[in-house]
PDB file of C-alpha atoms and ligand atoms in Angstrom:
ATOM      1  CA  MET A   3      -1.922 -34.041  23.780  1.00 91.00           C
ATOM      2  CA  ILE A   4      -0.541 -36.297  21.083  1.00 92.00           C
ATOM      3  CA  ARG A   5      -3.532 -38.535  18.548  1.00 92.00           C
ATOM      4  CA  PRO A   6      -4.106 -41.651  18.937  1.00 91.00           C
ATOM      5  CA  ASP A   7      -1.745 -42.425  15.830  1.00 92.00           C
ATOM      6  CA  SER A   8       1.117 -40.265  17.428  1.00 90.00           C
ATOM      7  CA  ALA A   9       1.367 -38.645  13.719  1.00 93.00           C
ATOM      8  CA  GLY A  10       0.854 -34.864  16.043  1.00 96.00           C
ATOM      9  CA  ILE A  11      -0.976 -33.004  17.770  1.00 96.00           C
ATOM     10  CA  CYS A  12      -4.544 -32.956  18.756  1.00 96.00           C
ATOM     11  CA  TYR A  13      -6.732 -31.282  21.392  1.00 95.00           C
ATOM     12  CA  GLY A  14      -9.239 -33.712  23.779  1.00 94.00           C
ATOM     13  CA  ASP A  15     -12.011 -32.244  22.882  1.00 95.00           C
ATOM     14  CA  GLU A  16     -11.540 -30.869  19.272  1.00 95.00           C
ATOM     15  CA  THR A  17     -13.708 -29.651  17.260  1.00 95.00           C
ATOM     16  CA  PRO A  18     -13.546 -29.160  13.609  1.00 94.00           C
ATOM     17  CA  ALA A  19     -13.140 -25.083  14.801  1.00 91.00           C
ATOM     18  CA  ASP A  20      -9.735 -25.531  15.628  1.00 94.00           C
ATOM     19  CA  ARG A  21      -8.745 -26.288  12.807  1.00 95.00           C
ATOM     20  CA  ASP A  22      -8.275 -24.249   9.541  1.00 95.00           C
ATOM     21  CA  THR A  23      -9.033 -24.947   5.789  1.00 93.00           C
ATOM     22  CA  PHE A  24      -5.133 -26.451   5.420  1.00 95.00           C
ATOM     23  CA  GLY A  25      -5.750 -28.332   8.519  1.00 96.00           C
ATOM     24  CA  VAL A  26      -3.301 -26.091  10.814  1.00 97.00           C
ATOM     25  CA  LEU A  27      -3.725 -26.448  15.203  1.00 96.00           C
ATOM     26  CA  TRP A  28      -5.139 -22.968  15.425  1.00 95.00           C
ATOM     27  CA  ALA A  29      -4.694 -22.037  19.827  1.00 92.00           C
ATOM     28  CA  ARG A  30      -7.559 -21.442  21.750  1.00 86.00           C
ATOM     29  CA  MET A  31      -7.719 -17.780  23.555  1.00 73.00           C
ATOM     30  CA  ARG A  32      -9.858 -16.666  26.712  1.00 53.00           C
ATOM     31  CA  GLN A  33     -12.181 -13.824  24.218  1.00 49.00           C
ATOM     32  CA  ALA A  34     -13.260 -10.541  24.854  1.00 49.00           C
ATOM     33  CA  PRO A  35     -14.210  -8.480  23.147  1.00 48.00           C
ATOM     34  CA  GLY A  36     -13.047  -5.286  24.317  1.00 48.00           C
ATOM     35  CA  GLU A  37     -10.713  -5.132  26.513  1.00 46.00           C
ATOM     36  CA  GLY A  38      -7.917  -3.335  27.207  1.00 44.00           C
ATOM     37  CA  ARG A  39      -6.270  -1.822  24.090  1.00 45.00           C
ATOM     38  CA  PRO A  40      -4.335  -2.836  20.240  1.00 45.00           C
ATOM     39  CA  ASP A  41      -1.661  -4.478  21.532  1.00 45.00           C
ATOM     40  CA  PHE A  42      -0.303  -6.392  17.540  1.00 46.00           C
ATOM     41  CA  PRO A  43       1.728  -8.258  18.834  1.00 51.00           C
ATOM     42  CA  SER A  44      -0.589 -10.158  21.115  1.00 61.00           C
ATOM     43  CA  MET A  45      -3.059  -9.900  18.994  1.00 76.00           C
ATOM     44  CA  HIS A  46      -5.905 -12.897  18.972  1.00 84.00           C
ATOM     45  CA  PRO A  47      -5.017 -15.418  17.349  1.00 88.00           C
ATOM     46  CA  MET A  48      -8.753 -16.155  16.274  1.00 87.00           C
ATOM     47  CA  ARG A  49      -8.889 -11.999  15.482  1.00 88.00           C
ATOM     48  CA  GLN A  50      -5.064 -12.092  13.453  1.00 91.00           C
ATOM     49  CA  ARG A  51      -6.114 -14.553  10.577  1.00 93.00           C
ATOM     50  CA  GLN A  52      -9.460 -12.764  10.453  1.00 92.00           C
ATOM     51  CA  VAL A  53      -7.630  -9.909  10.075  1.00 93.00           C
ATOM     52  CA  GLN A  54      -5.055 -11.144   7.691  1.00 94.00           C
ATOM     53  CA  ALA A  55      -6.581 -13.470   5.637  1.00 94.00           C
ATOM     54  CA  GLU A  56     -10.154 -10.614   4.816  1.00 95.00           C
ATOM     55  CA  ARG A  57      -7.236  -8.549   4.277  1.00 96.00           C
ATOM     56  CA  LEU A  58      -9.066  -6.037   7.245  1.00 96.00           C
ATOM     57  CA  CYS A  59      -6.916  -2.841   8.851  1.00 96.00           C
ATOM     58  CA  GLN A  60      -5.314  -4.284  12.140  1.00 92.00           C
ATOM     59  CA  VAL A  61      -6.395  -1.711  14.059  1.00 90.00           C
ATOM     60  CA  CYS A  62      -9.748  -0.719  13.120  1.00 92.00           C
ATOM     61  CA  GLY A  63     -11.456  -3.903  11.425  1.00 93.00           C
ATOM     62  CA  GLU A  64     -12.348  -1.891   8.398  1.00 95.00           C
ATOM     63  CA  THR A  65     -11.237  -2.356   4.684  1.00 96.00           C
ATOM     64  CA  ALA A  66      -7.635  -1.682   4.652  1.00 97.00           C
ATOM     65  CA  SER A  67      -6.066   0.844   2.800  1.00 97.00           C
ATOM     66  CA  HIS A  68      -5.532  -0.232  -1.061  1.00 97.00           C
ATOM     67  CA  THR A  69      -4.477   1.394  -4.335  1.00 96.00           C
ATOM     68  CA  ARG A  70      -2.903  -0.277  -7.878  1.00 96.00           C
ATOM     69  CA  GLU A  71       0.389  -0.184  -5.744  1.00 97.00           C
ATOM     70  CA  GLY A  72      -1.740  -2.551  -4.004  1.00 98.00           C
ATOM     71  CA  TRP A  73      -2.499  -3.022  -0.052  1.00 98.00           C
ATOM     72  CA  LEU A  74      -1.155  -1.015   2.908  1.00 98.00           C
ATOM     73  CA  PHE A  75       1.405  -2.585   5.232  1.00 96.00           C
ATOM     74  CA  LEU A  76       3.626  -1.576   7.941  1.00 94.00           C
ATOM     75  CA  MET A  77       6.527  -2.086   8.736  1.00 92.00           C
ATOM     76  CA  ASN A  78      10.691  -1.819  10.286  1.00 89.00           C
ATOM     77  CA  HIS A  79      12.616  -0.374   8.877  1.00 86.00           C
ATOM     78  CA  ASP A  80      15.636  -2.868   7.962  1.00 79.00           C
ATOM     79  CA  GLY A  81      17.722  -1.319   6.659  1.00 81.00           C
ATOM     80  CA  SER A  82      17.957  -3.468   3.466  1.00 81.00           C
ATOM     81  CA  ASP A  83      14.504  -1.940   2.085  1.00 80.00           C
ATOM     82  CA  ILE A  84      14.157  -4.820  -0.011  1.00 87.00           C
ATOM     83  CA  TYR A  85      10.312  -5.725   1.433  1.00 93.00           C
ATOM     84  CA  GLU A  86       9.633  -7.860  -2.011  1.00 95.00           C
ATOM     85  CA  GLY A  87       9.317 -11.755  -0.732  1.00 95.00           C
ATOM     86  CA  ALA A  88       8.499  -9.898   3.003  1.00 95.00           C
ATOM     87  CA  LYS A  89       7.313 -12.499   5.242  1.00 95.00           C
ATOM     88  CA  THR A  90       5.286 -10.821   8.143  1.00 95.00           C
ATOM     89  CA  THR A  91       2.115 -11.626  10.878  1.00 94.00           C
ATOM     90  CA  LYS A  92       0.841  -8.291  11.008  1.00 93.00           C
ATOM     91  CA  PRO A  93      -2.165  -7.665   9.130  1.00 95.00           C
ATOM     92  CA  PRO A  94      -2.506  -4.522   6.813  1.00 96.00           C
ATOM     93  CA  VAL A  95      -3.869  -1.379   7.676  1.00 96.00           C
ATOM     94  CA  CYS A  96      -6.475   2.020   7.352  1.00 96.00           C
ATOM     95  CA  LEU A  97      -4.831   4.806   5.963  1.00 95.00           C
ATOM     96  CA  ARG A  98      -6.220   6.155   8.945  1.00 94.00           C
ATOM     97  CA  CYS A  99      -5.188   3.828  11.132  1.00 94.00           C
ATOM     98  CA  ALA A 100      -1.493   3.727   9.550  1.00 95.00           C
ATOM     99  CA  ALA A 101      -1.295   8.125  10.307  1.00 94.00           C
ATOM    100  CA  LEU A 102      -2.166   7.124  13.862  1.00 92.00           C
ATOM    101  CA  ALA A 103       0.784   4.065  14.308  1.00 91.00           C
ATOM    102  CA  THR A 104       2.847   5.575  12.795  1.00 90.00           C
ATOM    103  CA  ARG A 105       2.923   7.479  16.073  1.00 88.00           C
ATOM    104  CA  HIS A 106       1.628   6.451  17.767  1.00 86.00           C
ATOM    105  CA  CYS A 107       2.442   2.157  18.555  1.00 80.00           C
ATOM    106  CA  PRO A 108       5.878   1.980  19.919  1.00 81.00           C
ATOM    107  CA  HIS A 109       5.934  -1.543  18.060  1.00 80.00           C
ATOM    108  CA  LEU A 110       6.702   0.609  14.797  1.00 83.00           C
ATOM    109  CA  THR A 111       9.924   2.433  15.630  1.00 85.00           C
ATOM    110  CA  ASP A 112      11.427   3.181  12.775  1.00 88.00           C
ATOM    111  CA  PRO A 113       7.756   2.346   9.989  1.00 91.00           C
ATOM    112  CA  VAL A 114       7.989   2.008   6.337  1.00 94.00           C
ATOM    113  CA  GLY A 115       4.897   2.288   4.073  1.00 95.00           C
ATOM    114  CA  VAL A 116       5.151  -0.742   2.188  1.00 97.00           C
ATOM    115  CA  ARG A 117       2.009  -1.665  -0.477  1.00 97.00           C
ATOM    116  CA  SER A 118       1.881  -5.601  -1.999  1.00 98.00           C
ATOM    117  CA  ARG A 119       0.046  -6.136  -4.685  1.00 98.00           C
ATOM    118  CA  ARG A 120      -0.369  -9.931  -4.240  1.00 96.00           C
ATOM    119  CA  PRO A 121       0.305 -10.251  -0.187  1.00 96.00           C
ATOM    120  CA  LYS A 122       0.107 -13.825  -0.431  1.00 96.00           C
ATOM    121  CA  LEU A 123      -1.080 -17.005   2.264  1.00 95.00           C
ATOM    122  CA  TRP A 124       2.756 -17.967   3.597  1.00 97.00           C
ATOM    123  CA  GLY A 125       2.416 -19.997   6.341  1.00 97.00           C
ATOM    124  CA  VAL A 126       1.789 -19.782  10.190  1.00 97.00           C
ATOM    125  CA  PHE A 127       3.563 -18.513  12.989  1.00 96.00           C
ATOM    126  CA  GLY A 128       3.138 -19.917  16.333  1.00 94.00           C
ATOM    127  CA  THR A 129       4.476 -23.281  18.146  1.00 95.00           C
ATOM    128  CA  ILE A 130       6.229 -26.620  16.726  1.00 96.00           C
ATOM    129  CA  TYR A 131       5.872 -29.829  19.705  1.00 96.00           C
ATOM    130  CA  THR A 132       7.709 -32.911  19.410  1.00 95.00           C
ATOM    131  CA  PRO A 133       7.201 -35.527  21.596  1.00 92.00           C
ATOM    132  CA  THR A 134       9.508 -37.411  23.976  1.00 92.00           C
ATOM    133  CA  PRO A 135      10.529 -41.028  25.291  1.00 90.00           C
ATOM    134  CA  THR A 136       7.572 -39.984  27.873  1.00 91.00           C
ATOM    135  CA  ALA A 137       5.365 -38.521  25.800  1.00 85.00           C
ATOM    136  CA  CYS A 138       4.941 -36.464  26.796  1.00 91.00           C
ATOM    137  CA  LEU A 139       5.294 -32.365  24.648  1.00 93.00           C
ATOM    138  CA  ARG A 140       7.344 -30.701  24.258  1.00 94.00           C
ATOM    139  CA  PRO A 141       7.246 -27.186  23.477  1.00 94.00           C
ATOM    140  CA  HIS A 142       9.588 -24.705  20.979  1.00 94.00           C
ATOM    141  CA  HIS A 143       7.883 -21.304  20.924  1.00 93.00           C
ATOM    142  CA  ASP A 144       8.154 -18.410  18.186  1.00 93.00           C
ATOM    143  CA  HIS A 145       9.160 -20.605  14.847  1.00 95.00           C
ATOM    144  CA  HIS A 146       7.818 -19.580  10.553  1.00 96.00           C
ATOM    145  CA  LEU A 147       5.899 -23.435   9.113  1.00 97.00           C
ATOM    146  CA  PRO A 148       5.091 -22.277   5.550  1.00 98.00           C
ATOM    147  CA  TYR A 149       1.526 -24.332   4.471  1.00 97.00           C
ATOM    148  CA  GLY A 150       1.944 -27.583   3.187  1.00 96.00           C
ATOM    149  CA  ASP A 151       5.095 -28.936   5.822  1.00 97.00           C
ATOM    150  CA  ARG A 152       4.362 -31.945   7.371  1.00 95.00           C
ATOM    151  CA  ALA A 153       6.066 -30.885  10.711  1.00 96.00           C
ATOM    152  CA  LEU A 154       2.008 -28.371  10.340  1.00 97.00           C
ATOM    153  CA  ASN A 155       0.729 -31.749  12.227  1.00 97.00           C
ATOM    154  CA  TRP A 156       3.037 -30.851  15.222  1.00 97.00           C
ATOM    155  CA  PHE A 157       2.104 -27.562  15.032  1.00 97.00           C
ATOM    156  CA  LEU A 158       0.136 -24.559  16.689  1.00 96.00           C
ATOM    157  CA  ALA A 159      -0.308 -21.774  14.922  1.00 95.00           C
ATOM    158  CA  SER A 160      -1.049 -18.719  16.232  1.00 93.00           C
ATOM    159  CA  GLN A 161      -0.602 -16.277  13.720  1.00 94.00           C
ATOM    160  CA  LEU A 162      -1.449 -16.617   9.850  1.00 96.00           C
ATOM    161  CA  VAL A 163       1.670 -15.181   8.084  1.00 97.00           C
ATOM    162  CA  VAL A 164       1.241 -13.870   4.425  1.00 97.00           C
ATOM    163  CA  GLU A 165       4.482 -12.967   1.816  1.00 98.00           C
ATOM    164  CA  LEU A 166       4.563  -9.856   0.119  1.00 97.00           C
ATOM    165  CA  LYS A 167       4.742  -9.681  -2.855  1.00 97.00           C
ATOM    166  CA  ARG A 168       4.804  -6.829  -5.978  1.00 97.00           C
ATOM    167  CA  CYS A 169       5.192  -5.154  -3.649  1.00 96.00           C
ATOM    168  CA  THR A 170       6.024  -0.883  -3.204  1.00 96.00           C
ATOM    169  CA  ILE A 171       7.313   1.368  -0.970  1.00 95.00           C
ATOM    170  CA  VAL A 172       5.431   4.488  -0.964  1.00 95.00           C
ATOM    171  CA  ASP A 173       5.847   7.543   1.192  1.00 94.00           C
ATOM    172  CA  LEU A 174       3.147   7.355   4.085  1.00 94.00           C
ATOM    173  CA  ASP A 175       3.822  11.252   4.319  1.00 92.00           C
ATOM    174  CA  THR A 176       2.159  12.037   1.242  1.00 93.00           C
ATOM    175  CA  GLU A 177      -0.456   9.465   1.193  1.00 93.00           C
ATOM    176  CA  PHE A 178      -1.650  10.325   4.912  1.00 92.00           C
ATOM    177  CA  LYS A 179      -2.655  14.563   3.635  1.00 90.00           C
ATOM    178  CA  ALA A 180      -4.357  13.113   1.055  1.00 83.00           C
ATOM    179  CA  ILE A 181      -7.082  11.760   3.778  1.00 82.00           C
ATOM    180  CA  ASN A 182      -5.504  14.857   6.154  1.00 73.00           C
ATOM    181  CA  PRO A 183      -4.458  17.738   3.627  1.00 66.00           C
TER     182      PRO A 183
HETATM  183 ZN1   ZN B   1      -7.962   1.133  10.010  1.00 87.29          ZN
END
């Protein structure tokens, strides 16, 4: 709903847990742990946020793989092979899950391993709402906004976005051999 001061959106029964430390409102979803299989695009907002912020593996929830070259992220080849500054909603992974995901995850059509020494909290992914003349809210889905943006008052976040800094492309097969020779 629209805030009483008309300066953004809020929940009618909002609690402090509905916003992150930057004051951004987060989507609520029925919590059903253990239901179904891991499905990256529809990861639960609260879980995605925690896993991304704490650099846990997005599949198993253990600490993600970290070496001198940084945290391991699985990306799809984008043709340019430039991942420095790439923004991603996909949290990092551990090596064991990376090996499984590159073989079985349908969303990774052409996987590339990117290690980032500094995955920086960048902003959020979600829905922007605009108020209509009749004081209703019109949703605009699938937007990225950086923290600090004024439009965040009208934003409902569902994914935390990190920017990959100080990146190195790694040879996944070599890394997998180290855990499973
Ligand atoms: Zn894992």
